[in-house]
Amino acid sequence: MNKNDIQELIAKRAAQELKGRCVVNLGIGIPTLVAKFINDDNVFFHTENGLLGVSDVSEEDIDPNLVNAGKLPVGEAVGASYFNSADSFGMIRGAHVDVAILGVLQADQTGLIANWAVPGKNIMGVGGAMDLLVGAKKVIVTTTHTSKDGKSKILKECTYPITSTRSVDMIITELAVFEVMEGQLHCIELMPGVSMDEVREKTEADFISDVTVAGGNML
Amino acid sequence: MNKNDIQELIAKRAAQELKGRCVVNLGIGIPTLVAKFINDDNVFFHTENGLLGVSDVSEEDIDPNLVNAGKLPVGEAVGASYFNSADSFGMIRGAHVDVAILGVLQADQTGLIANWAVPGKNIMGVGGAMDLLVGAKKVIVTTTHTSKDGKSKILKECTYPITSTRSVDMIITELAVFEVMEGQLHCIELMPGVSMDEVREKTEADFISDVTVAGGNML
Amino acid sequence: MKVYSDAAEALQSVKSNQTIMVGGFGLVGAPLTLIDELTRKEIDGLTVISNNLGEKGKGLGILVNQKKIKKGIGSYFTSNRDVGDAYQKGELELELLPQGTLAESMRAGGAGLGGYYTKTGVGTDLAKGKEERVIDGITYVFEPAIKADVALIRAWKADTLGNLVYYKTAQNFNPLMATAADVVIAEVDEIVEAGELSPEEIVTPHLFVDGIIRAEKILTKDGVVSNEQK
Amino acid sequence: MKVYSDAAEALQSVKSNQTIMVGGFGLVGAPLTLIDELTRKEIDGLTVISNNLGEKGKGLGILVNQKKIKKGIGSYFTSNRDVGDAYQKGELELELLPQGTLAESMRAGGAGLGGYYTKTGVGTDLAKGKEERVIDGITYVFEPAIKADVALIRAWKADTLGNLVYYKTAQNFNPLMATAADVVIAEVDEIVEAGELSPEEIVTPHLFVDGIIRAEKILTKDGVVSNEQK
């Protein structure tokens, strides 16, 4: 699979988690792609720079003053509303956002994540990451399973500074889907064509194999 | 003078304090009358239940959902805006209201006031009084000089619970105008026909006679 | 978000001993239809957070007389003498807060904050027992955030998604309460299609709202009347 | 409230070593005309509170390169590499706050609060040295309110009194900064007569605004251009 296919595979799987009426905040990168796979009027996208009701925008309708948190142009859905940054983060911290889908630099086997700083480099940006972690009712991580140099991004323990003491609920990669239950990582699903051996090999973290849904060729 | 004349005399004098562009919050009672004596587009009235730009309303234009903090019907001035109670009190506490004109039960010779509770009776209502005291840049008290039973309302020390540890800036009665300077009460003006002797007689508080403007028949 | 056909259905989940926020400044912006239903419902032990506890025999004042309210949290109870009487008899607990503190504590609750420091009330009887803190030379008191199980609010228009706009000074505490309760039911004059309210005019985005009903009681110059357009 | 004829006049009172809030999320909703004037003004030692410090060589990024900024307070400096470089060289102090904390601290400053307790950041490097407090079983950190000498903001329309409305996601931090500075200057696309903005659509009431100017720099699909309608 090329990079694009991998990202779309992950985003598509994450989209399946959005069922029933829900308000969803999408992070930068793979999370942004999730919207492409949602065709449900009951899923509402929130962006922390001040809009509930994010939709796609066509090239000719781009408005430079209508962007998402990644500063990419977006559209305005029917029933959308705008608000200032304090009100927007009030929604997030106050648990009025149902799901946040985020990218990570690292995740660990207790569900803690690191996605805002790299030691040795300057700590230069956190944006809304910490607010989303403490506030969203459910947090789903979408990430490639390994970094560019092939190292596992799902570790025994994060080596980068953590984003929150709150564990995420789910991690979706191009290889598998993990759930965090009682502080432990459970692999609940393999992606099509992926074996548990491959997941074990490419994952530093300890996890419990709990595959009840056969997405691939073995349990 | 009858009660009405007394109230109008006090309100009219208070109105003279509102010069230049300013945002003014008027309390219940005599303060509400102050608006009658203002004919200046640069004076904007704020009411803490959520409106900047209070104006008079004629009987036929009364809207039951458009009221001031005293729950009396008001009108909407040109350039008015509405907001929720948290934003409204943010304006007050945040020192964005220039002048508050308030009634009192008691004031003392250091400028402290009591206007929200009477000991022995239930403490049942404070409303926005404490917020206005800590927040408004200038606080003017308008009050009859004595209570119904003839006792001075300007005391050596308040016997009722104080509204704030912040002193007011000015006290206007039907007998005189006082300013609070460096924690002391200064009588700066006598109302027409009022003698300093009468003021001294009807005032329990110690004050400094500092009458530079002859409103009446003596200095 | 559900559009309920009547107040009884909307308040089905409201139970005894819950904490309920009720919008309005006096009767202005109060959810009169929902309050009316509370007076008919067999519940008690309520903690009611509202600027006032209605007027004598009106609005929340009826609940006071029905002894359904265990505790009232508000800023101005003076306008209903029955509240003072019930308090004197020990039938009603009261917590009095400065109006700005009441509003701000709701906002804090809705915004996921634990509490905040305000200048208001410092050195007065209402700050007795409250923690003081000096920040940059100014003394503040700590006020905890307030939340509720249910908020009953009044808006002007809702769209079918649950977005709300308010009417003039009938706004007051309503948008704040909408953020600070587990279940938020709004009573409105009119329900319009999604897309009919401009994105810039919406004050309460739909993510805060769980249910809406059309108001059956309306405040007019001549007092509270039934909504004849119904 | 004064309508200034140009940015130079509007910023006449801005001095070295002041704390200045600058609106915008990246370039969206940033007061580009006023920033442009800052780049021409002979000042330094500024503390700038803004979500970002512009982009490389754009907006506030120019001020960074001019070494006029002593300290930046914001949530996301990554989008301008020059910021990191200046920080490494010790030429620029930085204070990084979670975006929600940055926004909330401005709101607190504008609303006369001393500070507040938030869950955000608890247990992370950004909360190091910050006071923790457990309220109802949840751990929060204390965050002080933020204020500034001057706020430079961007709105869509102003009326002649100084009431402001904003455009879509160009709102962001602007209405908050309008409450939290001693002097507030707004740059707008259009100035209309008082009464032309509906009382319900006004986001920033005029009591917050000290001066307005018509924008000369406008963000378009093709980047920042001069306002030709001028």
Coordinates of N, CA, C and O in Angstrom, one line a residue, chain A residues 49 51 59-60 62-69 71 76 82-86 89 93 116 122-128 130-131 134 161-165, chain D residues 25-26 28 52 75-78 84 87-88 94 96-100 103-104 118-120 122 124-126 167-173 176 219-221:
Chain A
N49 N -11.1 26.0 16.3 CA -11.0 27.4 16.0 C -12.3 28.1 15.8 O -12.3 29.3 15.5
L51 N -16.0 26.6 15.0 CA -17.1 26.2 14.1 C -17.7 24.8 14.5 O -16.9 23.9 14.6
E59 N -13.1 23.5 -4.6 CA -12.0 24.4 -4.9 C -12.6 25.8 -5.2 O -12.1 26.8 -4.7
E60 N -13.7 25.9 -6.0 CA -14.2 27.3 -6.3 C -14.9 28.0 -5.2 O -15.1 29.2 -5.2
I62 N -13.8 28.0 -2.0 CA -12.9 28.3 -0.9 C -13.0 29.7 -0.4 O -13.0 30.6 -1.2
D63 N -13.1 29.8 0.9 CA -13.2 31.1 1.6 C -11.9 31.2 2.5 O -11.8 30.4 3.4
P64 N -11.0 32.1 2.3 CA -9.8 32.1 3.1 C -10.0 32.3 4.6 O -9.2 32.0 5.4
N65 N -11.2 32.8 4.9 CA -11.5 33.1 6.4 C -12.4 32.0 7.0 O -13.0 32.1 8.0
L66 N -12.5 30.8 6.3 CA -13.2 29.7 6.8 C -12.3 28.5 6.7 O -12.2 27.9 5.7
V67 N -11.7 28.2 7.8 CA -10.7 27.1 7.9 C -10.9 26.2 9.1 O -11.6 26.6 10.0
N68 N -10.3 25.1 9.1 CA -10.3 24.2 10.3 C -9.1 24.4 11.1 O -8.2 25.3 10.8
A69 N -8.9 23.6 12.1 CA -7.8 23.8 13.1 C -6.4 23.5 12.4 O -5.4 24.0 12.9
K71 N -5.8 24.8 9.6 CA -5.8 26.0 8.7 C -6.1 25.6 7.3 O -5.7 26.4 6.3
E76 N -19.3 25.1 5.3 CA -20.2 25.3 6.4 C -21.4 24.4 6.1 O -22.1 24.6 5.1
Y82 N -20.9 29.5 14.5 CA -19.6 30.0 14.8 C -19.5 30.5 16.3 O -20.5 31.0 16.8
F83 N -18.3 30.5 16.9 CA -18.1 31.0 18.2 C -16.7 31.3 18.4 O -15.8 30.9 17.6
N84 N -16.4 32.0 19.5 CA -15.0 32.4 19.8 C -14.2 31.2 20.4 O -14.8 30.2 20.8
S85 N -12.9 31.4 20.6 CA -12.0 30.3 21.0 C -12.3 29.9 22.5 O -12.2 28.7 22.8
A86 N -12.7 30.8 23.3 CA -13.0 30.4 24.7 C -14.3 29.6 24.8 O -14.3 28.5 25.5
F89 N -13.4 26.0 23.3 CA -12.7 25.1 24.3 C -13.6 24.8 25.5 O -13.4 23.8 26.2
R93 N -13.6 21.1 26.8 CA -13.3 20.8 28.2 C -14.6 20.3 29.0 O -14.5 19.5 29.9
W116 N 2.7 16.2 21.1 CA 2.9 17.6 21.0 C 4.3 18.1 21.1 O 4.6 19.3 20.9
N122 N 12.8 22.0 20.1 CA 12.1 23.0 20.9 C 10.6 22.6 21.1 O 10.0 22.0 20.1
I123 N 10.1 22.8 22.2 CA 8.7 22.6 22.5 C 8.0 23.8 22.0 O 8.0 24.8 22.6
M124 N 7.4 23.7 20.8 CA 7.0 24.9 20.1 C 5.5 25.0 19.9 O 4.9 26.0 19.5
G125 N 4.8 23.9 20.0 CA 3.3 24.0 19.7 C 2.5 22.9 20.4 O 2.9 21.7 20.4
V126 N 1.5 23.3 21.0 CA 0.6 22.3 21.6 C -0.8 22.4 21.1 O -1.6 21.4 20.9
G127 N -1.2 23.6 20.7 CA -2.6 23.8 20.1 C -3.6 23.3 21.1 O -3.6 23.5 22.3
G128 N -4.6 22.6 20.5 CA -5.7 22.2 21.3 C -5.6 20.7 21.8 O -6.6 20.2 22.4
M130 N -4.1 19.1 24.2 CA -4.3 18.8 25.7 C -5.7 19.0 26.1 O -6.3 18.2 26.9
D131 N -6.4 20.0 25.5 CA -7.8 20.2 25.9 C -8.7 19.1 25.4 O -9.6 18.6 26.1
V134 N -8.4 15.9 27.6 CA -9.1 15.9 28.9 C -10.6 16.1 28.7 O -11.3 15.7 29.6
P161 N 7.2 13.6 25.8 CA 6.3 14.1 26.9 C 4.8 13.8 26.5 O 4.4 14.0 25.4
I162 N 4.1 13.3 27.5 CA 2.7 12.9 27.3 C 1.8 14.1 27.2 O 2.2 15.2 27.6
T163 N 0.7 13.9 26.5 CA -0.2 15.0 26.2 C -1.3 15.1 27.4 O -1.8 16.2 27.6
S164 N -1.5 14.0 28.1 CA -2.5 14.0 29.2 C -2.3 12.8 30.0 O -1.7 11.8 29.5
T165 N -2.8 12.8 31.2 CA -2.7 11.6 32.0 C -4.0 10.8 31.7 O -4.2 9.7 32.3
Chain D
F25 N -5.9 33.4 14.1 CA -5.5 32.0 14.2 C -4.7 31.8 12.9 O -5.3 31.7 11.8
G26 N -3.4 31.8 13.0 CA -2.6 32.0 11.8 C -2.9 33.4 11.3 O -3.0 34.3 12.0
V28 N -5.7 34.0 9.7 CA -7.1 34.1 9.6 C -7.6 34.9 10.8 O -7.4 34.5 12.0
N52 N -0.3 32.3 17.5 CA 0.9 32.0 16.8 C 1.7 33.3 16.7 O 1.2 34.4 16.9
S75 N 0.0 29.4 21.8 CA -0.2 27.9 21.9 C 0.5 27.1 20.8 O 0.6 25.9 20.9
Y76 N 0.9 27.8 19.7 CA 1.4 27.0 18.6 C 2.4 27.9 17.8 O 2.0 28.7 16.9
F77 N 3.7 27.7 18.1 CA 4.7 28.5 17.4 C 5.3 27.7 16.2 O 6.2 28.2 15.5
T78 N 5.0 26.4 16.1 CA 5.6 25.5 15.2 C 5.5 26.0 13.7 O 6.4 25.7 12.9
G84 N 11.4 29.3 16.6 CA 12.2 28.3 17.3 C 13.7 28.7 17.3 O 14.4 28.6 18.3
Y87 N 14.4 31.5 19.7 CA 14.3 30.9 21.0 C 15.6 30.2 21.4 O 16.2 30.4 22.5
Q88 N 16.1 29.4 20.5 CA 17.3 28.7 20.7 C 18.5 29.6 20.9 O 19.4 29.3 21.7
L94 N 9.7 32.4 25.3 CA 8.4 31.9 24.9 C 7.6 31.3 26.1 O 8.2 30.7 27.0
L96 N 4.4 28.7 26.4 CA 3.5 27.9 25.7 C 2.3 27.5 26.6 O 2.5 27.0 27.7
L97 N 1.1 27.8 26.1 CA -0.1 27.4 26.8 C -1.0 26.6 26.0 O -1.1 26.8 24.7
P98 N -1.7 25.6 26.5 CA -2.7 24.9 25.7 C -3.7 26.0 25.2 O -4.0 27.0 25.8
Q99 N -4.2 25.7 24.0 CA -5.0 26.7 23.3 C -6.2 27.1 24.1 O -6.6 28.3 24.1
G100 N -6.9 26.2 24.7 CA -8.1 26.5 25.5 C -7.7 27.3 26.8 O -8.5 28.2 27.2
A103 N -7.1 31.0 25.6 CA -8.3 31.7 25.4 C -9.0 32.0 26.7 O -9.5 33.1 26.9
E104 N -9.1 31.0 27.6 CA -9.8 31.1 28.8 C -9.1 32.2 29.7 O -9.8 32.9 30.4
T118 N -8.3 24.6 35.7 CA -8.6 23.8 34.5 C -8.0 22.5 34.6 O -7.0 22.3 35.2
K119 N -8.7 21.5 34.0 CA -8.2 20.1 33.9 C -7.0 20.0 32.9 O -6.2 19.1 33.0
T120 N -7.1 20.9 31.9 CA -6.1 20.8 30.8 C -4.7 20.9 31.2 O -4.3 21.9 31.9
V122 N -3.0 19.0 33.2 CA -2.6 18.3 34.5 C -1.7 17.1 34.2 O -2.0 16.3 33.4
T124 N 1.2 17.1 32.9 CA 2.1 17.2 31.7 C 3.2 18.2 32.0 O 3.2 18.9 32.9
D125 N 4.2 18.2 31.0 CA 5.3 19.2 31.2 C 4.8 20.6 31.2 O 5.4 21.5 31.8
L126 N 3.7 20.9 30.6 CA 3.2 22.3 30.6 C 2.6 22.7 31.9 O 2.3 23.9 32.1
Y167 N -16.5 37.6 11.1 CA -16.8 36.8 10.0 C -16.3 35.4 10.2 O -15.1 35.1 10.3
K168 N -17.2 34.4 10.2 CA -17.0 33.0 10.2 C -15.8 32.6 11.2 O -15.8 33.1 12.3
T169 N -14.8 31.8 10.7 CA -13.8 31.4 11.6 C -12.7 32.5 11.8 O -11.7 32.3 12.4
A170 N -12.9 33.7 11.2 CA -12.0 34.8 11.5 C -12.3 35.5 12.9 O -11.7 36.5 13.2
Q171 N -13.3 34.9 13.6 CA -13.6 35.4 14.9 C -12.5 35.0 15.9 O -11.9 35.8 16.6
N172 N -12.3 33.7 16.1 CA -11.4 33.1 17.1 C -11.0 33.9 18.4 O -11.9 34.0 19.2
F173 N -9.9 34.4 18.5 CA -9.5 35.0 19.8 C -9.9 36.5 19.9 O -9.8 37.1 20.9
L176 N -12.3 37.9 22.6 CA -11.8 37.7 23.9 C -10.7 38.8 24.2 O -10.7 39.4 25.3
L219 N -6.9 39.2 3.7 CA -6.5 37.9 3.4 C -7.4 37.3 2.3 O -8.7 37.3 2.4
T220 N -6.8 36.9 1.2 CA -7.6 36.3 0.1 C -7.1 34.9 -0.2 O -6.0 34.5 0.4
K221 N -7.7 34.2 -1.1 CA -7.3 32.9 -1.6 C -5.8 33.0 -2.1 O -5.1 32.0 -2.0

